[in-house]
Short mmCIF file of C-alpha atoms and ligand atoms in Angstrom, two decimals:
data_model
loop_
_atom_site.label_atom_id
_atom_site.label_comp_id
_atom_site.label_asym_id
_atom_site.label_seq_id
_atom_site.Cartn_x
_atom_site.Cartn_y
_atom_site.Cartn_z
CA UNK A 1 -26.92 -28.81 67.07
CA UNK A 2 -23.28 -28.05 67.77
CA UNK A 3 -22.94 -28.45 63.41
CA UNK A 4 -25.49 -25.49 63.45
CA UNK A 5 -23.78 -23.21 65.59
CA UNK A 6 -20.77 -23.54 63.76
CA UNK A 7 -22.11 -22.67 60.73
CA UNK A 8 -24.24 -19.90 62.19
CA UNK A 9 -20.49 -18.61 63.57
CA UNK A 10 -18.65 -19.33 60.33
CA UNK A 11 -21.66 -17.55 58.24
CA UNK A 12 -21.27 -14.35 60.53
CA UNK A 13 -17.80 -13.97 60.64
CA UNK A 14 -18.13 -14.02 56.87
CA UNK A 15 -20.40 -11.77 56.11
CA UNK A 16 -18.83 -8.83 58.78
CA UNK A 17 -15.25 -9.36 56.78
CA UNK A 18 -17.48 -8.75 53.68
CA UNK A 19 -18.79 -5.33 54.90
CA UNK A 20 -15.75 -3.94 54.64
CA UNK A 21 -14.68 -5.05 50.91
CA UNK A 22 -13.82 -2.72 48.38
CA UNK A 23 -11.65 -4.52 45.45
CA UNK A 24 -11.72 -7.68 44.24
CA UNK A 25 -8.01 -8.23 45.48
CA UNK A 26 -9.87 -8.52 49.27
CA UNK A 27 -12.55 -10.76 48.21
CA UNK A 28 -9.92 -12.85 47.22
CA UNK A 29 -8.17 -12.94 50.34
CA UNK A 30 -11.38 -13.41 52.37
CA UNK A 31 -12.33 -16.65 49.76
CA UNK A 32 -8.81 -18.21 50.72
CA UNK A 33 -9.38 -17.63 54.41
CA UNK A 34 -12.35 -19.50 53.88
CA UNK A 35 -12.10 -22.25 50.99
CA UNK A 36 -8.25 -21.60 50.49
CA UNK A 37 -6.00 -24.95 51.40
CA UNK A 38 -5.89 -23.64 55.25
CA UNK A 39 -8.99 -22.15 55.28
CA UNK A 40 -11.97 -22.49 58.00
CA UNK A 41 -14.47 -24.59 55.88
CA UNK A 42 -11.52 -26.75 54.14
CA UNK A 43 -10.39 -27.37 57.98
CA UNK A 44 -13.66 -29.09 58.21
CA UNK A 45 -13.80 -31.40 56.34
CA UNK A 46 -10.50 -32.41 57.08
CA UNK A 47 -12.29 -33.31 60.74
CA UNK A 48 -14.26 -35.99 58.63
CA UNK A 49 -11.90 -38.67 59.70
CA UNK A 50 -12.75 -38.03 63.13
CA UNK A 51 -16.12 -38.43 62.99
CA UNK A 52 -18.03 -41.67 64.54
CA UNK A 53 -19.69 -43.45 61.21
CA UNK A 54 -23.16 -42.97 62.13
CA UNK A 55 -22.79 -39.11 62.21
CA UNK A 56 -20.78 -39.09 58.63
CA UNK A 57 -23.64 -38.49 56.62
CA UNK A 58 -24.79 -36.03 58.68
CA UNK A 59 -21.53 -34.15 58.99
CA UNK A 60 -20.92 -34.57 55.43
CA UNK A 61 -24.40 -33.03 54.38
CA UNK A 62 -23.56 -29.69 56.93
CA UNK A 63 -19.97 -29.74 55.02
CA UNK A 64 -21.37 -29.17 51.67
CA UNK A 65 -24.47 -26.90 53.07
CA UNK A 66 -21.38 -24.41 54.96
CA UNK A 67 -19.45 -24.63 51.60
CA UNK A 68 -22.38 -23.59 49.11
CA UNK A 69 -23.35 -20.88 51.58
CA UNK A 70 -20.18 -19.04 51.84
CA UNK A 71 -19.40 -19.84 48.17
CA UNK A 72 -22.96 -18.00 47.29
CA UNK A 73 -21.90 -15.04 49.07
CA UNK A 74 -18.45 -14.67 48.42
CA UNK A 75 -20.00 -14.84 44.26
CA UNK A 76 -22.79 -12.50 44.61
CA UNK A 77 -20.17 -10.05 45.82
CA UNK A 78 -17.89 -10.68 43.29
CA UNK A 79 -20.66 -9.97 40.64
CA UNK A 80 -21.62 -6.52 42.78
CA UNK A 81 -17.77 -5.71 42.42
CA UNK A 82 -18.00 -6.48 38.61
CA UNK A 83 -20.73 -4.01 38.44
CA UNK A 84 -18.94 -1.40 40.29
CA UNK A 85 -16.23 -2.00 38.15
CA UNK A 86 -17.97 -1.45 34.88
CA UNK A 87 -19.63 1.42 36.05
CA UNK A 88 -16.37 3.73 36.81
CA UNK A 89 -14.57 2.51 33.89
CA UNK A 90 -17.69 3.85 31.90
CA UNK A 91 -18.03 6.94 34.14
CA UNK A 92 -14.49 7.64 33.43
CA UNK A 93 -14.38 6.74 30.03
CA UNK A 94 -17.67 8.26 28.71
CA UNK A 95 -16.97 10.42 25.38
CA UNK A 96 -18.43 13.90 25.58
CA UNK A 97 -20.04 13.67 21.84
CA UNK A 98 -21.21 17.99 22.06
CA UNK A 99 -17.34 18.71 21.52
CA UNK A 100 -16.35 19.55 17.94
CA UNK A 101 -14.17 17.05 16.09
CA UNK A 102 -11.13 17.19 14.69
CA UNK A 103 -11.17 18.40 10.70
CA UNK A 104 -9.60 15.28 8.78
CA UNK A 105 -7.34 16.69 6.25
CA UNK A 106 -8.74 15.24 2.76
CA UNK A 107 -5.91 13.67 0.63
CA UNK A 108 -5.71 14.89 -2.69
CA UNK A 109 -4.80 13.02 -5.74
CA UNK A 110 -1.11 13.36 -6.70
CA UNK A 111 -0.26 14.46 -10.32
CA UNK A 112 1.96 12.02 -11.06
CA UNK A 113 -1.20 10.07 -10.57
CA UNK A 114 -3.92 12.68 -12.14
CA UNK A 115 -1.31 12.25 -15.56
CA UNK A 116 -1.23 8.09 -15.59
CA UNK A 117 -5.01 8.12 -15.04
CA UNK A 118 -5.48 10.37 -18.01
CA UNK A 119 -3.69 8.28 -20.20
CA UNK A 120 -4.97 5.13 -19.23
CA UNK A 121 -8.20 6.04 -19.37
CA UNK A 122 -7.32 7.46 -23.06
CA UNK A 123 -5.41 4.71 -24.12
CA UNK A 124 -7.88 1.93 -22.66
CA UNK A 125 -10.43 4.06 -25.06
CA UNK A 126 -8.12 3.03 -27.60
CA UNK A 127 -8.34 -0.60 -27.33
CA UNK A 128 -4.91 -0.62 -25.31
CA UNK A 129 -4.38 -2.84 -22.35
CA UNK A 130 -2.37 -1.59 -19.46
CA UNK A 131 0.31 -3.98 -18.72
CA UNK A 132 2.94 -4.47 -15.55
CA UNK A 133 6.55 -5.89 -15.55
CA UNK A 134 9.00 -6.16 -11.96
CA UNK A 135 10.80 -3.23 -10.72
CA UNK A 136 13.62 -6.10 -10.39
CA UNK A 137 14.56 -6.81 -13.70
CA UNK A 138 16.95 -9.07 -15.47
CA UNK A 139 19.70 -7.29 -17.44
CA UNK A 140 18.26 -9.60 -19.98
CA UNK A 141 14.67 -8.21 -20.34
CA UNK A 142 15.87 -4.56 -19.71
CA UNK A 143 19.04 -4.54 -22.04
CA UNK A 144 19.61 -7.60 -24.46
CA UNK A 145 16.48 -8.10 -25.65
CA UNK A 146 16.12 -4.62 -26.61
CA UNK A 147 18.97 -4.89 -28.81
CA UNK A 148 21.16 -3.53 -25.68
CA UNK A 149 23.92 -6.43 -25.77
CA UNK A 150 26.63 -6.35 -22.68
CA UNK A 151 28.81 -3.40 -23.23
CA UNK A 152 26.63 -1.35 -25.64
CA UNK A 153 27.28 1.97 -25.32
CA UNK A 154 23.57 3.30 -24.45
CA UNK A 155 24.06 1.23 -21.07
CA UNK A 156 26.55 4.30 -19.82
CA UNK A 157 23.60 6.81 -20.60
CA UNK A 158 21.10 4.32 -17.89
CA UNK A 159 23.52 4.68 -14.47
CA UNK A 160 21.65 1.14 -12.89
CA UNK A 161 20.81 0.38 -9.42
CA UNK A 162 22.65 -3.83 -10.24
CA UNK A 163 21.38 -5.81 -7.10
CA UNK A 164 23.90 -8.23 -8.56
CA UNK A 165 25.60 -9.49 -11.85
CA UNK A 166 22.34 -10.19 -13.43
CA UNK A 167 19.84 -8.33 -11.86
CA UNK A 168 18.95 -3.88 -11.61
CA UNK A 169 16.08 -1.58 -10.48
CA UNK A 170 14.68 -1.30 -14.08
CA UNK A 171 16.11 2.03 -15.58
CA UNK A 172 13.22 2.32 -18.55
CA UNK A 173 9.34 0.72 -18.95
CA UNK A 174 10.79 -0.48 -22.07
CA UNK A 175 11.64 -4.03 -20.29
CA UNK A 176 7.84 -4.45 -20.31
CA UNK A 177 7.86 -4.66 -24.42
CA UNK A 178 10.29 -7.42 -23.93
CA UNK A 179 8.16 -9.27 -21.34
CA UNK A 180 4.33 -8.94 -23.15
CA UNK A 181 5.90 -9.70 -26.48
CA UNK A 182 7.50 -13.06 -25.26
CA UNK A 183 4.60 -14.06 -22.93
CA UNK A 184 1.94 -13.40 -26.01
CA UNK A 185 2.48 -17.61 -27.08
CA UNK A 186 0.41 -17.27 -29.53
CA UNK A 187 1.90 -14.47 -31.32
CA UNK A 188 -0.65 -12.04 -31.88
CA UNK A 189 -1.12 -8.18 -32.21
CA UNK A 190 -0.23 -5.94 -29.06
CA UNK A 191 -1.54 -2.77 -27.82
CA UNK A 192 0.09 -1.94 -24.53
CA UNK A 193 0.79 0.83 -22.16
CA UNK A 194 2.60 0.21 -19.56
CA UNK A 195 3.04 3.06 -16.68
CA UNK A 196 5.32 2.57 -13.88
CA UNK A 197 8.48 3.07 -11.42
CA UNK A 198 12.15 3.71 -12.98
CA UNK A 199 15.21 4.03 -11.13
CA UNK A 200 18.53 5.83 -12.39
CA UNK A 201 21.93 7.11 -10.39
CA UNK A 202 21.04 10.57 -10.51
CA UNK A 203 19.87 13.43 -7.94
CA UNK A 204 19.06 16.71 -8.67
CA UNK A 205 16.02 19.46 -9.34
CA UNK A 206 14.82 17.62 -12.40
CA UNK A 207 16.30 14.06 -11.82
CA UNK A 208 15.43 11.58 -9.00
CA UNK A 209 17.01 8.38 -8.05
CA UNK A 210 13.21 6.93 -9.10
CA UNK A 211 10.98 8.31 -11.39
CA UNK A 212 8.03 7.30 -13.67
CA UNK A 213 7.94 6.53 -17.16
CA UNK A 214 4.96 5.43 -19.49
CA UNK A 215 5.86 2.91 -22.30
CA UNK A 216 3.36 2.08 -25.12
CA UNK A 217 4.11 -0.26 -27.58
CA UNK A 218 1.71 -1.69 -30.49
CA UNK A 219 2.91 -4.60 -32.77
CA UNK A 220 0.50 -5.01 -35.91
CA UNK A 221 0.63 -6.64 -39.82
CA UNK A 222 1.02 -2.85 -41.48
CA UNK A 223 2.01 -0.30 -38.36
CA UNK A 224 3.61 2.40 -39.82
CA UNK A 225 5.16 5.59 -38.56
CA UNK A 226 2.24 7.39 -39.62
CA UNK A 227 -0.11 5.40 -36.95
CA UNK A 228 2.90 6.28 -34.34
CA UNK A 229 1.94 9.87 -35.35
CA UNK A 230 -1.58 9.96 -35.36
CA UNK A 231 -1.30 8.11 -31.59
CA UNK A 232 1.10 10.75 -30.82
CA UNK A 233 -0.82 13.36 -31.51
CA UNK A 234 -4.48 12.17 -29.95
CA UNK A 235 -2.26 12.08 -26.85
CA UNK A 236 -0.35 15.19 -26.94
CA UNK A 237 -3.83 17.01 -27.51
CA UNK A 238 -5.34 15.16 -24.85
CA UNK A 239 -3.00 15.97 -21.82
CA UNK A 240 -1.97 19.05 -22.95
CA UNK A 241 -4.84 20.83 -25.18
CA UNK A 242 -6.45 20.68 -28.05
CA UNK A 243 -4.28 23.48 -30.11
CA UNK A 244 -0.94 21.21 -29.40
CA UNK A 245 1.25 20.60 -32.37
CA UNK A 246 3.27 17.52 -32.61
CA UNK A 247 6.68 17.43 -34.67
CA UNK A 248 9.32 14.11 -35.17
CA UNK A 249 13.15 14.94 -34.83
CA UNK A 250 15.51 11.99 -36.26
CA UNK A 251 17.35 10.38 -33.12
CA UNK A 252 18.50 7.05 -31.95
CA UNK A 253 17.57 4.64 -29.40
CA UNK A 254 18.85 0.82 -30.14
CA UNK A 255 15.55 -0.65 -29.82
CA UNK A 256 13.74 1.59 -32.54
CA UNK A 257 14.56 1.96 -36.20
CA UNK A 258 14.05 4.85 -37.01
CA UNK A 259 14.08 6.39 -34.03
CA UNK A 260 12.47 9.88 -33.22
CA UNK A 261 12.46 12.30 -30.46
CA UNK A 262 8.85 13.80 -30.05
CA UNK A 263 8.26 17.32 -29.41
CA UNK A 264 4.99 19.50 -28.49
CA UNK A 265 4.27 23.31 -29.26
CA UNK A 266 4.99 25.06 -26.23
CA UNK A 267 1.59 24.52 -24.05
CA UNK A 268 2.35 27.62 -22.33
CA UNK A 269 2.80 30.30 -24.67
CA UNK A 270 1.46 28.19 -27.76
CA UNK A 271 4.76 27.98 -29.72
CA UNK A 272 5.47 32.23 -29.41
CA UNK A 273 8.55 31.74 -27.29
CA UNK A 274 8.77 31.89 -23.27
CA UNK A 275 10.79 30.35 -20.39
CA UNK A 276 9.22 26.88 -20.37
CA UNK A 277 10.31 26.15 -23.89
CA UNK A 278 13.31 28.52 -23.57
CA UNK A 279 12.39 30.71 -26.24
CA UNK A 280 12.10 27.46 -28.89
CA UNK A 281 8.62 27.14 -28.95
CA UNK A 282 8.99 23.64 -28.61
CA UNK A 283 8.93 21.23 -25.82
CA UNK A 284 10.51 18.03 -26.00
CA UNK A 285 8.04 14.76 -24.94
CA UNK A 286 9.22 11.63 -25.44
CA UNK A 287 11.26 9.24 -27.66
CA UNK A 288 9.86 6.72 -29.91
CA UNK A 289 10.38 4.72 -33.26
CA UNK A 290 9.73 1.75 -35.34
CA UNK A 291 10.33 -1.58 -33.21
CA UNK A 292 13.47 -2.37 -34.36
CA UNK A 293 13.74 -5.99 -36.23
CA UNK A 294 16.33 -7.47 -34.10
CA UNK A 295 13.72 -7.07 -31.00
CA UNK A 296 10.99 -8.25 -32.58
CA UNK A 297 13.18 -11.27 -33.52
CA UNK A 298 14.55 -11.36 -30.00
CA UNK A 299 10.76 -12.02 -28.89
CA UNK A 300 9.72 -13.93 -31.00
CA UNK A 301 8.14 -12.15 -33.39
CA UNK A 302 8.98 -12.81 -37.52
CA UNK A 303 9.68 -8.80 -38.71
CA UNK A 304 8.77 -10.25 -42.11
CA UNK A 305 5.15 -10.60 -40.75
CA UNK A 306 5.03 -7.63 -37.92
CA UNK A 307 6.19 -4.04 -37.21
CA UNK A 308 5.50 -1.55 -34.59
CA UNK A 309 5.76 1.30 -33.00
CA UNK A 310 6.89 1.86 -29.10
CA UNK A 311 7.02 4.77 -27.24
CA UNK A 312 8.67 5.77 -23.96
CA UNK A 313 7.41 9.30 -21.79
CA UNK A 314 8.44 10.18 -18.66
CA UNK A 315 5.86 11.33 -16.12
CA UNK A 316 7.76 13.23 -13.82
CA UNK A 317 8.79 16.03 -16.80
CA UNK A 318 5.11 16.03 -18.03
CA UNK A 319 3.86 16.88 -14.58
CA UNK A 320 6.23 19.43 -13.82
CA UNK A 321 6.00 20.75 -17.17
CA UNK A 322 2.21 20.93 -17.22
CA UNK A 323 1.93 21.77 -13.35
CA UNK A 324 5.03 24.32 -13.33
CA UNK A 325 6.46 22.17 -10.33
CA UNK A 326 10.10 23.75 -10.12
CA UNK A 327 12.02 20.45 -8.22
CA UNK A 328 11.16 16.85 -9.17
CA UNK A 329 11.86 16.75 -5.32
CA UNK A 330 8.23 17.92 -4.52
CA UNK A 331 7.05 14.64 -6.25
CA UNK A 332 8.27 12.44 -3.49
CA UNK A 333 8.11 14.45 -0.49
CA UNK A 334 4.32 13.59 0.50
CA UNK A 335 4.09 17.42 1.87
CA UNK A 336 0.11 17.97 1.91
CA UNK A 337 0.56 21.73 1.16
CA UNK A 338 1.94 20.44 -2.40
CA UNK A 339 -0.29 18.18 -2.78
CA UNK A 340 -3.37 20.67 -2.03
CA UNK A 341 -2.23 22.61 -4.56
CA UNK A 342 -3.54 20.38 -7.41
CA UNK A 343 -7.11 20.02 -5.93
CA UNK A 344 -8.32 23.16 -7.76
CA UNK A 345 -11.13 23.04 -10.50
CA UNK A 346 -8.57 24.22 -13.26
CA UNK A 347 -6.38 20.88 -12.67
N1 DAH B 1 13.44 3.78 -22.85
C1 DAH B 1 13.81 5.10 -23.30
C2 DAH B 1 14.47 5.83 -22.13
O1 DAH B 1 14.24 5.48 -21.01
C3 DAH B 1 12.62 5.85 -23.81
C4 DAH B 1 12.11 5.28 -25.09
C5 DAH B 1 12.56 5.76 -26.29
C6 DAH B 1 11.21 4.25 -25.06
C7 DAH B 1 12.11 5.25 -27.49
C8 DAH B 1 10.73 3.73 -26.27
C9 DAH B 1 11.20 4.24 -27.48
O2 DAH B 1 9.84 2.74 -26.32
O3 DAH B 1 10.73 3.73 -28.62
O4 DAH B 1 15.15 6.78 -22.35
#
């Protein structure tokens, strides 16, 4: 009897605190009050001890009666705060889907890129594979085996990024003919381009610190420096139009023998004379040659038995040259106006 009116008192008291609760930060308070370490129903059953042994069952069957009640309703509120909850943070949060969106600015491919996809995709036609080398390079791969030994004078026309005695930000692709050759164990015939990142000390409106150069190089039984040509030429027309003229000057570059320097007819004014080929008609493209014997020794390769022909283009010029981009500078500066300019049909 008295066990029920204490519960009937305890169960009242509890539910007029509740009326009043608005955050879960209160209910919390409220449960200690109750079922906290001083709280009213804990106090209770620390009266256990007092109780006469007959009456402990009883008393201990009202204890856990009193302590599921109040724990019931101090839950079912919890869960009705829960819902409260959830509904404002989705009242506040809810996305008004009439309003316009934002126009996402479409990226645009970049010509440096437009130019190596061309001539992969015309090279690959070809029977070429596109190969890859490190941007760190070994003085070894980039210089000596390219017939470049320590102190050769070609090495003050490359100012090198050295990381340390032994090691530079590749100046020219041409490491990459050094690196298939030797890695090819078994010796057999290479077709290769190879398009990637250079880096040279210079700064200015037609030199960056890095730039991009395309190396091919093809090692054969019978390559002569006609088949250099007649690649030469297939490409030339290619990027830059089907009326392009190629011509060889004599030149020198220690990994070649001979060596050539490759120039177009003027794509702009078709070899009549203008600003872009200052008044020469011709345009100069690239450098190439014979693979010189002491590389293809270097590598592993018996000249006896093999020649070849390698070639080495920078992209940078090309695009500007074909684009009429003013400052090598607009290559690297990722402005989207520049960029935009190059998503016309005519490119
Ligand atoms: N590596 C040369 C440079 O960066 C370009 C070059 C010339 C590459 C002649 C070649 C070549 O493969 O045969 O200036």
């Amino acid at each position: 009897m008295e066990n029920d009116l204490q519960r009937k008192d305890i169960i009242e008291s509890l539910e007029n605190e509740l009326k009043n609760i608005k955050t879960k930060n209160d209910l919390a308070n409220i449960k200690a009050l109750y079922l906290g370490k001083n709280g009213l129903v804990t106090n209770l059953s620390l009266k256990m001890k007092e109780i006469p042994n007959e009456e402990k069952k009883e008393y201990g069957k009202f204890l856990n009666e009193i302590k599921n009640e109040v724990t019931l309703k101090l839950d079912l509120i919890y869960q009705e705060l829960d819902k409260k909850e959830l509904e404002e943070k989705l009242e506040s949060e809810s996305i008004d889907i009439t309003l316009p969106s934002k126009k996402i600015k479409n990226g645009t491919m970049h010509p440096f890129n437009k130019i190596v996809e061309e001539l992969e995709d015309l090279f690959v036609s070809m029977g070429y594979d596109v190969a890859d080398g490190p941007e760190l390079e070994t003085d070894e791969y980039c210089f000596q085996r390219l017939n470049i030994p320590l102190g050769h004078p070609v090495r003050d026309t490359q100012d090198s990024f050295y990381v340390n005695k032994d090691m530079l930000l590749r100046t020219q692709t041409s490491s990459v003919q050094a690196r298939t050759m030797e890695s090819n164990l078994e010796k057999k015939p290479i077709r290769i381009i190879c398009p990637g990142k250079t880096y040279r000390r210079d700064d200015d409106a037609t030199h960056s610190h890095q730039f991009g150069q395309v190396e091919g190089l093809v090692i054969d039984k019978n390559i002569t420096m006609a088949d250099l040509k007649g690649t030469l030429e297939i490409m030339a027309k290619k990027i830059l139009g089907e009326k392009t003229i190629v011509r060889f000057r004599p030149s020198y570059f220690p990994f070649t023998e001979p060596s050539v320097e490759v120039d177009v007819s003027c794509f702009k004014c078709g070899g009549k004379g203008c600003s872009l080929c200052k008044q020469t008609g011709w345009i100069e493209l690239l450098g190439a040659g014979m693979v010189h014997p002491n590389v293809l020794t270097a590598n592993g390769y018996n000249p006896k038995e093999y020649t070849g022909f390698a070639f080495g283009m920078g992209i940078d010029r090309l695009a500007m040259m074909k684009y009429g981009i003013p400052d090598i500078r607009y290559m690297y500066n990722n402005d989207i106006r520049f960029l935009n300019q190059f998503n016309r049909k005519e490119y």
